[in-house]
Coordinates of C-alpha atoms in Angstrom, one line a residue:
X1 CA 16.7 -3.9 19.3
X2 CA 13.3 -4.6 17.7
X3 CA 11.9 -1.9 15.4
X4 CA 8.6 -1.0 14.0
X5 CA 8.7 0.1 10.4
X6 CA 7.2 3.6 10.2
X7 CA 7.4 5.1 6.7
X8 CA 8.5 4.4 3.2
X9 CA 9.8 7.1 0.9
X10 CA 8.3 7.2 -2.6
X11 CA 9.1 9.1 -5.8
X12 CA 6.3 9.9 -8.2
X13 CA 7.2 10.4 -11.8
X14 CA 3.9 10.3 -13.9
X15 CA 0.2 10.5 -13.8
X16 CA -2.3 7.6 -14.2
X17 CA -5.9 7.3 -15.1
X18 CA -8.0 6.0 -12.2
X19 CA -9.8 2.7 -12.9
X20 CA -12.7 1.7 -10.7
X21 CA -11.1 3.5 -7.8
X22 CA -8.1 1.1 -7.8
X23 CA -5.3 3.1 -9.6
X24 CA -4.3 6.3 -7.8
X25 CA -3.1 9.1 -10.1
X26 CA 0.3 10.1 -9.0
X27 CA -0.5 13.8 -9.1
X28 CA -3.6 13.3 -6.9
X29 CA -2.1 10.8 -4.5
X30 CA -2.6 13.1 -1.5
X31 CA -6.2 13.8 -2.4
X32 CA -7.3 10.3 -3.2
X33 CA -5.2 8.0 -1.0
X34 CA -6.6 7.0 2.4
X35 CA -5.2 8.7 5.5
X36 CA -3.7 5.3 6.4
X37 CA -3.7 1.7 5.3
X38 CA -3.7 -1.5 7.3
X39 CA -1.0 -3.0 5.0
X40 CA 1.4 -1.3 2.6
X41 CA 3.0 -3.6 0.0
X42 CA 6.2 -2.4 -1.7
X43 CA 6.4 -4.1 -5.1
X44 CA 3.6 -5.1 -7.4
X45 CA 5.2 -8.3 -8.7
X46 CA 4.3 -11.9 -8.1
X47 CA 4.4 -12.0 -4.3
X48 CA 3.1 -8.5 -3.8
X49 CA 0.0 -9.1 -5.9
X50 CA -0.7 -12.5 -4.4
X51 CA -0.7 -11.0 -0.9
X52 CA -2.7 -7.9 -1.9
X53 CA -5.4 -10.1 -3.4
X54 CA -5.6 -12.5 -0.4
X55 CA -5.6 -9.8 2.3
X56 CA -8.3 -7.8 0.6
X57 CA -10.6 -10.8 0.5
X58 CA -11.4 -9.4 4.0
X59 CA -13.4 -6.3 3.2
X60 CA -12.4 -4.8 6.6
X61 CA -8.7 -4.7 5.5
X62 CA -7.2 -1.9 3.5
X63 CA -4.1 -2.5 1.3
X64 CA -1.9 -0.1 -0.7
X65 CA 0.4 -1.6 -3.3
X66 CA 3.3 0.7 -4.5
X67 CA 4.9 -0.3 -7.8
X68 CA 7.9 1.5 -9.4
X69 CA 6.8 0.4 -12.9
X70 CA 3.7 0.9 -14.8
X71 CA 0.8 -1.3 -16.1
X72 CA 1.8 -3.2 -19.3
X73 CA -0.4 -2.8 -22.3
X74 CA -0.3 -6.5 -23.2
X75 CA 2.0 -6.2 -26.2
X76 CA 2.5 -9.3 -28.4
X77 CA 6.2 -9.5 -27.2
X78 CA 4.8 -10.1 -23.7
X79 CA 1.7 -12.1 -24.2
X80 CA 2.4 -14.5 -27.1
X81 CA 4.4 -17.6 -25.9
X82 CA 6.2 -18.0 -29.2
X83 CA 7.7 -14.5 -28.9
X84 CA 9.2 -15.1 -25.4
X85 CA 13.0 -14.8 -25.5
X86 CA 13.0 -12.0 -28.1
X87 CA 14.1 -9.4 -25.6
X88 CA 12.7 -7.2 -22.8
X89 CA 10.7 -4.1 -23.2
X90 CA 13.2 -1.5 -21.8
X91 CA 10.6 0.3 -19.6
X92 CA 9.6 -3.0 -18.0
X93 CA 13.2 -3.9 -17.0
X94 CA 15.2 -2.4 -14.1
X95 CA 18.2 -2.6 -16.4
X96 CA 20.6 -3.7 -13.7
X97 CA 24.2 -4.7 -14.5
X98 CA 26.3 -6.9 -12.3
X99 CA 29.7 -6.1 -11.0
X100 CA 32.6 -7.5 -13.1
X101 CA 32.7 -11.2 -12.4
X102 CA 36.2 -11.9 -11.1
X103 CA 36.0 -15.7 -11.1
X104 CA 35.0 -15.7 -14.8
X105 CA 36.3 -13.1 -17.3
X106 CA 36.0 -9.8 -15.3
X107 CA 33.1 -8.7 -17.5
X108 CA 29.7 -7.5 -16.3
X109 CA 26.4 -9.2 -17.1
X110 CA 23.1 -7.6 -17.9
X111 CA 20.5 -8.6 -15.3
X112 CA 16.9 -8.3 -16.3
X113 CA 14.4 -7.8 -13.5
X114 CA 10.7 -6.9 -13.8
X115 CA 9.9 -3.1 -13.5
X116 CA 6.2 -3.4 -14.2
X117 CA 3.0 -4.5 -12.5
X118 CA 3.3 -8.2 -12.5
X119 CA 7.1 -8.1 -12.0
X120 CA 9.1 -11.0 -13.3
X121 CA 6.0 -12.9 -14.4
X122 CA 5.7 -10.4 -17.3
X123 CA 9.3 -11.1 -18.4
X124 CA 10.0 -14.7 -17.6
X125 CA 10.1 -17.7 -19.9
X126 CA 6.8 -19.2 -18.6
X127 CA 8.4 -22.4 -17.3
X128 CA 6.5 -23.7 -14.2
X129 CA 8.6 -26.2 -12.2
X130 CA 8.8 -26.7 -8.5
X131 CA 11.9 -28.7 -7.8
X132 CA 12.4 -31.8 -5.7
X133 CA 10.7 -32.7 -2.4
X134 CA 14.1 -32.6 -0.7
X135 CA 14.8 -29.1 -1.9
X136 CA 12.1 -27.8 0.4
X137 CA 12.7 -30.3 3.2
X138 CA 16.1 -28.6 3.3
X139 CA 14.4 -25.3 4.2
X140 CA 12.9 -26.9 7.3
X141 CA 16.2 -28.6 8.2
X142 CA 17.9 -25.1 8.2
X143 CA 15.6 -24.1 11.0
X144 CA 12.3 -23.2 9.4
X145 CA 9.4 -25.3 10.9
X146 CA 6.5 -25.6 8.5
X147 CA 8.6 -24.9 5.5
X148 CA 9.0 -28.3 3.7
X149 CA 7.6 -30.0 0.7
X150 CA 4.6 -31.0 2.7
X151 CA 4.2 -27.5 4.0
X152 CA 4.5 -26.0 0.5
X153 CA 2.5 -28.4 -1.6
X154 CA -0.9 -27.1 -0.4
X155 CA 0.2 -23.6 -1.6
X156 CA 1.6 -24.8 -4.9
X157 CA -1.8 -26.2 -5.5
X158 CA -3.7 -23.2 -4.2
X159 CA -2.0 -20.8 -6.6
X160 CA -2.6 -22.8 -9.8
X161 CA -5.5 -23.6 -12.1
X162 CA -3.9 -26.5 -13.9
X163 CA -5.2 -27.8 -17.2
X164 CA -3.9 -31.1 -18.6
X165 CA -5.2 -30.5 -22.1
X166 CA -2.8 -32.2 -24.5
X167 CA -3.5 -34.1 -27.7
X168 CA -3.3 -37.8 -27.2
X169 CA -0.5 -38.2 -29.8
X170 CA 1.6 -35.5 -28.0
X171 CA 0.8 -37.1 -24.6
X172 CA 2.1 -40.5 -25.9
X173 CA 5.1 -39.2 -27.8
X174 CA 6.3 -36.7 -25.2
X175 CA 5.4 -38.7 -22.1
X176 CA 3.0 -36.0 -20.8
X177 CA 0.9 -37.6 -18.1
X178 CA 0.3 -35.1 -15.2
X179 CA -0.4 -36.5 -11.8
X180 CA -3.5 -34.4 -11.0
X181 CA -3.4 -35.1 -7.2
X182 CA -0.4 -32.7 -6.9
X183 CA -2.0 -29.9 -9.0
X184 CA -4.6 -27.3 -8.2
X185 CA -7.6 -26.7 -10.4
X186 CA -9.2 -23.8 -8.7
X187 CA -6.4 -21.3 -8.2
X188 CA -6.0 -17.9 -10.0
X189 CA -2.9 -18.8 -12.1
X190 CA -3.5 -20.6 -15.4
X191 CA -0.9 -23.4 -15.9
X192 CA -0.9 -25.9 -18.8
X193 CA 0.7 -26.8 -22.1
X194 CA 0.9 -25.3 -25.5
X195 CA -1.1 -26.6 -28.4
X196 CA 1.9 -27.1 -30.6
X197 CA 5.3 -28.9 -30.0
X198 CA 8.3 -28.9 -32.3
X199 CA 9.4 -32.4 -33.4
X200 CA 12.8 -31.9 -31.8
X201 CA 11.2 -32.2 -28.4
X202 CA 10.7 -35.9 -28.9
X203 CA 14.3 -36.4 -30.1
X204 CA 15.6 -34.6 -27.0
X205 CA 13.5 -36.8 -24.7
X206 CA 14.5 -40.0 -26.4
X207 CA 18.1 -39.0 -26.5
X208 CA 18.1 -38.2 -22.8
X209 CA 16.5 -41.6 -22.2
X210 CA 19.4 -43.3 -24.2
X211 CA 21.8 -41.7 -21.7
X212 CA 20.0 -43.4 -18.8
X213 CA 18.2 -40.3 -17.5
X214 CA 14.6 -41.2 -16.7
X215 CA 11.6 -39.6 -18.4
X216 CA 9.1 -38.0 -16.0
X217 CA 5.4 -37.9 -16.9
X218 CA 5.0 -35.0 -14.4
X219 CA 8.1 -33.0 -13.2
X220 CA 6.2 -31.4 -10.4
X221 CA 5.4 -34.4 -8.1
X222 CA 8.5 -33.9 -5.9
X223 CA 10.7 -36.2 -7.9
X224 CA 12.5 -33.9 -10.2
X225 CA 15.6 -35.6 -11.5
X226 CA 14.7 -36.6 -15.1
X227 CA 13.5 -35.2 -18.4
X228 CA 10.0 -33.8 -19.2
X229 CA 7.9 -31.4 -21.0
X230 CA 7.4 -28.8 -18.3
X231 CA 4.1 -27.0 -17.8
X232 CA 4.0 -23.3 -18.5
X233 CA 2.1 -20.3 -17.2
X234 CA -0.2 -20.3 -20.3
X235 CA -3.9 -19.6 -20.4
X236 CA -5.3 -22.7 -21.9
X237 CA -8.3 -20.9 -23.4
X238 CA -6.4 -18.3 -25.4
X239 CA -2.8 -19.7 -25.3
X240 CA -1.3 -16.5 -24.0
X241 CA 1.0 -15.7 -21.1
X242 CA -0.6 -16.1 -17.6
X243 CA 1.0 -13.6 -15.2
X244 CA 0.4 -12.4 -11.7
X245 CA -1.3 -9.3 -12.7
X246 CA -4.0 -11.1 -14.8
X247 CA -4.2 -13.9 -12.2
X248 CA -4.3 -12.0 -9.0
X249 CA -5.1 -8.3 -9.7
X250 CA -7.3 -7.8 -12.7
X251 CA -10.2 -9.8 -11.2
X252 CA -10.3 -7.7 -8.1
X253 CA -10.0 -4.3 -9.6
X254 CA -13.4 -3.3 -8.1
X255 CA -12.4 -3.9 -4.5
X256 CA -12.7 -0.6 -2.7
X257 CA -10.2 -1.7 0.0
X258 CA -7.3 -2.3 -2.5
X259 CA -5.4 0.7 -4.0
X260 CA -2.5 0.4 -6.5
X261 CA -0.2 3.3 -7.1
X262 CA 2.2 2.8 -10.0
X263 CA 5.4 4.6 -11.2
X264 CA 6.3 5.2 -7.5
X265 CA 9.7 4.1 -6.3
X266 CA 10.1 3.4 -2.6
X267 CA 13.3 4.8 -1.3
X268 CA 13.2 4.2 2.4
X269 CA 11.4 2.5 5.3
X270 CA 11.3 4.8 8.4
X271 CA 10.6 3.8 11.9
X272 CA 8.5 5.0 14.7
X273 CA 10.0 6.9 17.7
X274 CA 8.6 4.7 20.4
X275 CA 11.0 4.4 23.3
X276 CA 12.3 0.8 23.3
X277 CA 15.2 -1.0 24.8
X278 CA 17.6 -3.2 22.8
X279 CA 15.5 -6.3 23.4
X280 CA 12.1 -5.0 22.3
X281 CA 10.5 -4.6 19.0
X282 CA 9.3 -1.6 17.1
X283 CA 6.3 -1.8 14.8
X284 CA 6.2 -0.4 11.2
X285 CA 3.9 2.6 11.0
X286 CA 3.9 3.6 7.3
X287 CA 5.8 5.3 4.5
X288 CA 7.4 8.5 3.6
X289 CA 7.1 9.9 0.1
X290 CA 10.1 11.7 -1.4
X291 CA 7.9 13.9 -3.6
X292 CA 7.0 16.7 -1.2
X293 CA 8.2 14.6 1.7
X294 CA 4.6 13.6 2.7
X295 CA 4.0 10.6 4.9
X296 CA 1.7 7.7 4.3
X297 CA 0.6 5.9 7.5
X298 CA 0.5 2.2 7.9
X299 CA -1.5 0.7 10.8
X300 CA -0.5 -2.9 10.7
X301 CA 2.4 -4.0 8.5
X302 CA 4.8 -2.9 5.8
X303 CA 5.5 -5.8 3.4
X304 CA 8.5 -5.7 1.1
X305 CA 7.9 -7.6 -2.1
X306 CA 10.4 -5.8 -4.4
X307 CA 12.6 -8.8 -5.2
X308 CA 15.9 -10.2 -4.1
X309 CA 17.9 -7.2 -5.4
X310 CA 15.7 -4.2 -4.4
X311 CA 14.4 -5.4 -1.1
X312 CA 17.8 -5.9 0.7
X313 CA 18.9 -2.5 -0.8
X314 CA 15.8 -0.9 0.6
X315 CA 16.5 -2.4 4.0
X316 CA 20.0 -1.1 4.0
X317 CA 19.2 2.5 3.2
X318 CA 16.5 2.3 5.9
X319 CA 19.1 1.4 8.6
X320 CA 18.7 -2.4 8.6
X321 CA 21.8 -4.4 7.5
X322 CA 25.5 -4.9 8.3
X323 CA 26.6 -2.0 10.4
X324 CA 29.8 -1.5 8.3
X325 CA 27.7 -1.1 5.2
X326 CA 25.3 1.3 6.9
X327 CA 28.3 3.3 8.2
X328 CA 29.7 3.7 4.7
X329 CA 26.4 4.9 3.5
X330 CA 26.1 7.4 6.3
X331 CA 22.8 5.7 7.4
X332 CA 22.1 5.5 11.1
X333 CA 22.0 1.9 12.3
X334 CA 18.6 0.8 13.3
X335 CA 19.3 -2.9 13.4
X336 CA 22.8 -4.4 12.8
X337 CA 21.6 -7.4 10.7
X338 CA 24.7 -8.9 9.0
X339 CA 22.7 -11.1 6.6
X340 CA 20.9 -8.4 4.7
X341 CA 22.2 -8.6 1.2
X342 CA 24.3 -11.7 1.8
X343 CA 23.8 -15.3 0.8
X344 CA 22.8 -14.3 -2.7
X345 CA 22.3 -17.3 -5.0
X346 CA 21.5 -17.7 -8.7
X347 CA 21.3 -20.3 -11.4
X348 CA 24.3 -19.7 -13.7
X349 CA 24.0 -21.1 -17.2
X350 CA 25.8 -21.5 -20.5
X351 CA 24.0 -21.9 -23.8
X352 CA 25.8 -24.2 -26.3
X353 CA 24.5 -24.2 -29.9
X354 CA 24.2 -27.4 -32.0
X355 CA 22.5 -26.2 -35.1
X356 CA 19.9 -28.7 -36.3
X357 CA 20.4 -29.1 -40.0
X358 CA 18.2 -32.0 -41.1
X359 CA 16.6 -31.2 -44.4
X360 CA 13.0 -30.1 -44.2
X361 CA 13.0 -29.7 -40.5
X362 CA 10.7 -27.1 -39.1
X363 CA 12.0 -24.9 -36.2
X364 CA 11.5 -21.5 -34.8
X365 CA 14.0 -20.2 -37.3
X366 CA 11.4 -20.8 -40.0
X367 CA 9.2 -18.1 -38.5
X368 CA 10.0 -15.4 -41.0
X369 CA 8.4 -13.8 -44.0
X370 CA 5.2 -15.5 -45.4
X371 CA 5.5 -18.4 -43.0
X372 CA 5.4 -16.1 -40.0
X373 CA 2.4 -14.3 -41.5
X374 CA 0.6 -17.6 -41.9
X375 CA 1.6 -18.7 -38.4
X376 CA 0.3 -15.4 -37.0
X377 CA -3.0 -15.8 -38.8
X378 CA -3.3 -19.3 -37.3
X379 CA -2.6 -18.0 -33.8
X380 CA -5.0 -15.1 -33.9
X381 CA -7.7 -17.0 -35.6
X382 CA -7.9 -20.1 -33.4
X383 CA -5.0 -19.9 -30.9
X384 CA -3.1 -22.9 -32.3
X385 CA 0.3 -23.4 -34.1
X386 CA 3.9 -22.5 -33.3
X387 CA 3.2 -19.2 -31.6
X388 CA 1.6 -21.1 -28.7
X389 CA 4.9 -22.8 -28.0
X390 CA 7.3 -20.9 -25.6
X391 CA 11.0 -20.7 -26.1
X392 CA 11.6 -23.6 -23.7
X393 CA 9.3 -26.4 -22.8
X394 CA 11.5 -29.5 -23.0
X395 CA 14.1 -29.8 -20.3
X396 CA 16.0 -32.3 -18.1
X397 CA 17.3 -32.1 -14.5
X398 CA 20.3 -34.4 -14.2
X399 CA 21.3 -35.6 -10.8
X400 CA 25.0 -35.6 -9.9
X401 CA 25.0 -39.4 -10.5
X402 CA 24.1 -38.7 -14.1
X403 CA 26.9 -36.3 -14.6
X404 CA 29.9 -38.1 -13.0
X405 CA 30.5 -41.7 -12.1
X406 CA 32.8 -40.5 -9.4
X407 CA 30.2 -38.3 -7.9
X408 CA 31.0 -39.4 -4.3
X409 CA 34.6 -38.2 -4.7
X410 CA 33.3 -34.9 -6.1
X411 CA 31.0 -34.4 -3.1
X412 CA 33.5 -35.5 -0.5
X413 CA 35.5 -32.3 -0.9
X414 CA 32.6 -29.9 -0.3
X415 CA 32.1 -30.1 3.5
X416 CA 35.9 -29.8 4.1
X417 CA 36.3 -26.6 2.1
X418 CA 36.8 -23.4 4.3
X419 CA 33.8 -21.1 4.2
X420 CA 36.0 -18.1 4.4
X421 CA 37.6 -18.8 1.1
X422 CA 34.3 -18.9 -0.8
X423 CA 32.4 -15.9 0.7
X424 CA 32.8 -12.2 -0.1
X425 CA 35.0 -10.1 2.1
X426 CA 33.7 -7.6 4.6
X427 CA 30.1 -8.5 5.8
X428 CA 30.4 -11.9 4.1
X429 CA 32.9 -12.9 6.7
X430 CA 30.7 -12.3 9.7
X431 CA 30.7 -15.3 12.1
X432 CA 27.0 -15.9 11.6
X433 CA 27.3 -15.8 7.8
X434 CA 30.2 -18.2 7.9
X435 CA 28.3 -20.6 10.2
X436 CA 25.2 -20.4 8.0
X437 CA 27.2 -21.1 4.9
X438 CA 29.0 -24.1 6.5
X439 CA 25.5 -25.5 7.4
X440 CA 24.4 -25.0 3.8
X441 CA 27.5 -26.8 2.5
X442 CA 26.7 -29.9 4.6
X443 CA 23.1 -29.8 3.6
X444 CA 23.9 -29.4 -0.1
X445 CA 26.2 -32.4 0.1
X446 CA 23.3 -34.5 1.3
X447 CA 21.0 -33.1 -1.3
X448 CA 23.3 -33.6 -4.3
X449 CA 23.9 -37.2 -3.2
X450 CA 20.3 -38.0 -3.9
X451 CA 19.2 -39.5 -7.2
X452 CA 15.9 -37.6 -7.2
X453 CA 17.5 -34.1 -6.9
X454 CA 18.8 -32.2 -9.9
X455 CA 22.3 -30.9 -9.9
X456 CA 22.1 -29.5 -13.5
X457 CA 19.4 -28.4 -15.8
X458 CA 19.5 -28.8 -19.6
X459 CA 17.0 -26.7 -21.5
X460 CA 16.3 -27.5 -25.2
X461 CA 14.8 -25.1 -27.8
X462 CA 13.8 -26.1 -31.3
X463 CA 16.8 -24.8 -33.2
X464 CA 19.6 -26.6 -31.4
X465 CA 20.5 -24.6 -28.2
X466 CA 21.2 -26.9 -25.3
X467 CA 21.6 -24.7 -22.2
X468 CA 23.3 -26.1 -19.1
X469 CA 22.6 -24.5 -15.8
X470 CA 23.9 -25.3 -12.3
X471 CA 21.0 -25.9 -9.9
X472 CA 22.5 -26.1 -6.4
X473 CA 25.2 -23.5 -6.5
X474 CA 27.9 -23.2 -3.8
X475 CA 28.9 -19.7 -4.9
X476 CA 27.5 -16.9 -2.8
X477 CA 27.2 -13.3 -3.9
X478 CA 25.9 -10.1 -2.3
X479 CA 23.7 -7.0 -2.9
X480 CA 24.4 -3.7 -1.4
X481 CA 23.2 -0.1 -1.8
X482 CA 25.8 2.4 -3.1
X483 CA 24.1 5.5 -1.9
X484 CA 21.7 6.4 0.9
X485 CA 19.5 7.8 -1.8
X486 CA 18.4 5.1 -4.1
X487 CA 17.3 7.7 -6.6
X488 CA 20.6 9.5 -6.7
X489 CA 21.5 10.4 -10.4
X490 CA 17.9 9.4 -11.3
X491 CA 18.4 5.6 -11.4
X492 CA 18.0 3.0 -8.8
X493 CA 20.0 0.6 -10.9
X494 CA 23.1 2.8 -10.6
X495 CA 22.8 2.9 -6.9
X496 CA 22.9 -0.9 -6.2
X497 CA 25.9 -3.1 -6.4
X498 CA 24.9 -6.6 -7.6
X499 CA 27.7 -9.1 -7.4
X500 CA 26.5 -12.8 -7.9
X501 CA 30.2 -13.9 -7.7
X502 CA 29.5 -16.6 -10.3
X503 CA 31.8 -19.6 -9.8
X504 CA 33.5 -18.1 -6.8
X505 CA 33.2 -21.7 -5.7
X506 CA 34.7 -23.7 -8.5
X507 CA 32.2 -26.5 -8.0
X508 CA 29.6 -24.5 -9.9
X509 CA 31.6 -24.2 -13.1
X510 CA 32.7 -27.8 -12.8
X511 CA 29.0 -28.8 -12.8
X512 CA 28.4 -26.7 -16.0
X513 CA 31.5 -28.3 -17.6
X514 CA 30.0 -31.7 -16.9
X515 CA 26.7 -30.4 -18.3
X516 CA 28.5 -29.5 -21.6
X517 CA 30.0 -33.0 -21.6
X518 CA 26.5 -34.3 -21.2
X519 CA 25.4 -32.2 -24.2
X520 CA 28.2 -33.7 -26.2
X521 CA 27.0 -37.2 -25.4
X522 CA 23.4 -36.2 -26.0
X523 CA 23.9 -35.0 -29.6
X524 CA 25.6 -38.3 -30.4
X525 CA 22.7 -40.4 -29.4
X526 CA 20.7 -42.2 -32.1
X527 CA 17.6 -40.0 -31.5
X528 CA 19.5 -36.7 -31.6
X529 CA 21.6 -37.7 -34.6
X530 CA 18.4 -37.7 -36.6
X531 CA 18.4 -33.9 -36.3
X532 CA 21.9 -33.7 -37.9
X533 CA 23.3 -31.4 -35.2
X534 CA 26.3 -29.2 -36.2
X535 CA 28.1 -27.6 -33.2
X536 CA 28.8 -23.9 -33.5
X537 CA 31.9 -22.1 -32.2
X538 CA 33.3 -22.6 -29.6
X539 CA 31.6 -25.9 -29.2
X540 CA 32.8 -27.3 -32.5
X541 CA 36.5 -27.4 -31.3
X542 CA 35.8 -29.0 -28.0
X543 CA 35.8 -32.6 -27.1
X544 CA 34.3 -34.2 -24.0
X545 CA 37.8 -34.7 -22.7
X546 CA 39.0 -31.2 -23.1
X547 CA 38.1 -29.8 -19.6
X548 CA 40.5 -26.8 -19.8
X549 CA 39.0 -25.5 -23.0
X550 CA 35.4 -26.2 -21.8
X551 CA 36.1 -24.3 -18.6
X552 CA 37.5 -21.3 -20.5
X553 CA 34.4 -21.3 -22.7
X554 CA 32.2 -21.4 -19.6
X555 CA 34.0 -18.4 -18.1
X556 CA 33.5 -16.3 -21.2
X557 CA 29.9 -17.5 -22.1
X558 CA 28.3 -17.8 -18.7
X559 CA 25.0 -15.9 -18.2
X560 CA 22.1 -16.3 -15.8
X561 CA 18.6 -17.8 -15.6
X562 CA 17.6 -14.6 -13.7
X563 CA 16.7 -16.5 -10.5
X564 CA 18.2 -14.3 -7.7
X565 CA 17.4 -15.5 -4.2
X566 CA 18.7 -15.7 -0.6
X567 CA 19.6 -12.0 0.0
X568 CA 17.1 -11.7 2.8
X569 CA 17.2 -15.3 3.9
X570 CA 14.7 -17.1 6.0
X571 CA 17.3 -18.6 8.5
X572 CA 17.9 -18.4 12.2
X573 CA 19.9 -15.4 13.3
X574 CA 22.8 -17.6 14.3
X575 CA 23.0 -18.7 10.6
X576 CA 23.0 -15.1 9.2
X577 CA 19.2 -15.0 8.7
X578 CA 17.2 -11.9 8.0
X579 CA 13.6 -13.1 8.4
X580 CA 12.0 -15.6 10.7
X581 CA 9.7 -18.4 9.5
X582 CA 6.9 -15.8 9.7
X583 CA 9.0 -13.8 7.2
X584 CA 9.2 -11.0 9.8
X585 CA 12.5 -9.1 9.7
X586 CA 14.4 -9.8 12.9
X587 CA 14.2 -7.0 15.3
X588 CA 10.9 -5.7 14.0
X589 CA 7.3 -6.6 14.8
X590 CA 5.6 -5.8 11.6
X591 CA 8.1 -5.5 8.7
X592 CA 8.1 -8.5 6.4
X593 CA 9.9 -9.6 3.3
X594 CA 7.9 -12.0 1.1
X595 CA 9.8 -12.3 -2.2
X596 CA 12.5 -14.7 -3.5
X597 CA 15.1 -13.1 -1.3
X598 CA 13.8 -15.2 1.6
X599 CA 14.6 -18.5 -0.1
X600 CA 17.5 -19.9 2.0
X601 CA 18.6 -22.5 -0.6
X602 CA 17.6 -22.4 -4.3
X603 CA 15.5 -25.3 -5.4
X604 CA 16.5 -27.0 -8.7
X605 CA 13.7 -25.3 -10.5
X606 CA 12.5 -22.1 -12.2
X607 CA 11.5 -20.2 -9.1
X608 CA 8.2 -18.6 -10.0
X609 CA 6.3 -21.6 -8.7
X610 CA 8.1 -21.3 -5.3
X611 CA 7.4 -17.5 -5.1
X612 CA 3.7 -17.9 -5.8
X613 CA 3.5 -20.6 -3.1
X614 CA 5.6 -18.6 -0.6
X615 CA 3.2 -15.6 -0.9
X616 CA 0.1 -17.8 -0.7
X617 CA 1.5 -19.5 2.4
X618 CA 2.4 -16.4 4.3
X619 CA -0.9 -14.6 3.8
X620 CA -3.2 -17.1 5.4
X621 CA -5.3 -15.2 8.0
X622 CA -4.9 -15.8 11.7
X623 CA -8.2 -17.3 12.9
X624 CA -7.9 -15.4 16.1
X625 CA -7.4 -12.0 14.4
X626 CA -8.9 -11.5 10.9
X627 CA -6.7 -8.4 10.3
X628 CA -3.4 -10.2 10.8
X629 CA -1.4 -12.7 8.9
X630 CA -1.2 -16.1 10.4
X631 CA 1.7 -16.4 12.8
X632 CA 3.6 -19.5 11.7

């Protein structure tokens, strides 16, 4: 049965000041909102703001963006690169907690997600990497024509305004030589480099090179296995965070056909009552607001851009998802779609600390007292100095060949493993989910065999943290709503079960163990020994041969890169897919998902570049109908 999305329920919690007609005060929504909108976008994060911007380039199109969070006020903790990593502002975070991780230590993990206009681009670490060419070619191989490296490159470039402004000395010492043909210079999003680098960056790169891992002058050309100084979402002019709000929203505040309503949580998508048979499609008509139970009409499409955790939960409480889950929620089944909430993937990581103790060495730990005051004055006076440098800029993506000389043996066991034993019970055992996962296993085996594809990321800060993160996980988790009312008990976070099931496939933790061994080798290189690294507990008692102790440490210390994806996968229905290559939810004619949930396989990268490109790609106008998205 194909449905048309009809309504979305929204909760209003505060009032806003109207700015140039764009922001709709919550208490005046009925009076100021249009009777209907062509497009209603649920979520004002990266993908939602990209699409809202591009659609309203056509003055005949009206768009309403609904965001649960508020506008940020641009605090230093958000905007200054050197303060990234000092914590999240509570009001800008959904404050989600995972389920206890049974394959680790049975403890929960805090899971930060953007609850603010700009979404994750307000909270993230600024790193802008794309991944390998073959990461995206794998999307096409999974049954998504048009979704490949070639199909994405145009949109990577379209989103960015890349500036290769690096001092000649830094360019030479840190091997920074961007390949400008693969970068855009006219896009909305500022991407570039800081005006300051810590000396340890050079030691890290030279140490990695000693281990036989290549140095990449540009990590975003499609060859991504190697070490590099990664570009960041930094405004080159003022050396501050570049985010989706400032890139895609602030410049179009005066458009009369774009409305933004903040502090409004969508709780349900409702569907029209058109009589249809099981093989036809229903179109989405609009939204329902919980406050007063008013309805907001949508003439063309409802677009979910709420992220890989909220979007599948919203689909489930709206009647789209695994029938067994919907039955437990007491939600009438609109579309039995087993893949909703399944195939959840994430980059799990472990940070190991090797304190750099060389006498006189300057690191971020020195930014206290009078030194911090001096550095702050330098930053605010001329936008230079250590505060321009984000927490992470120097990193390496190691291929499996770099991690284990017996990599072929390690890979040979993956395709033969039974999918049933590595997927969650219940909906995760549906035949289409099993078939899709088996296909992914075979594809991941091919990917990981390539020397140009990263299996592990190592991120280096200035003080001695070397973080190892698995890049092509085999573990699969799930997301599901716990209540038909996402606002029950006043908190969306309490009504969503997030279980990444880290290391439910042992391959993932094995890769991280190998990454920690790589760290042990790295700190012993000639270049890194100059920093006089001193391993901290528990890394001080571990040797590169002590796999059991390393694995125990991984289980207790494992955290996340906050890269959830795959929970509304762009896959064929037979593989457990939720959206088509047009990003249309199966069984509907005008309900799309456009956030990271559609990613069928995580690339070996920080995923913001992919999300910007996905949104740019999907919102290209249809030349035969200027009011519609292109039909890929």
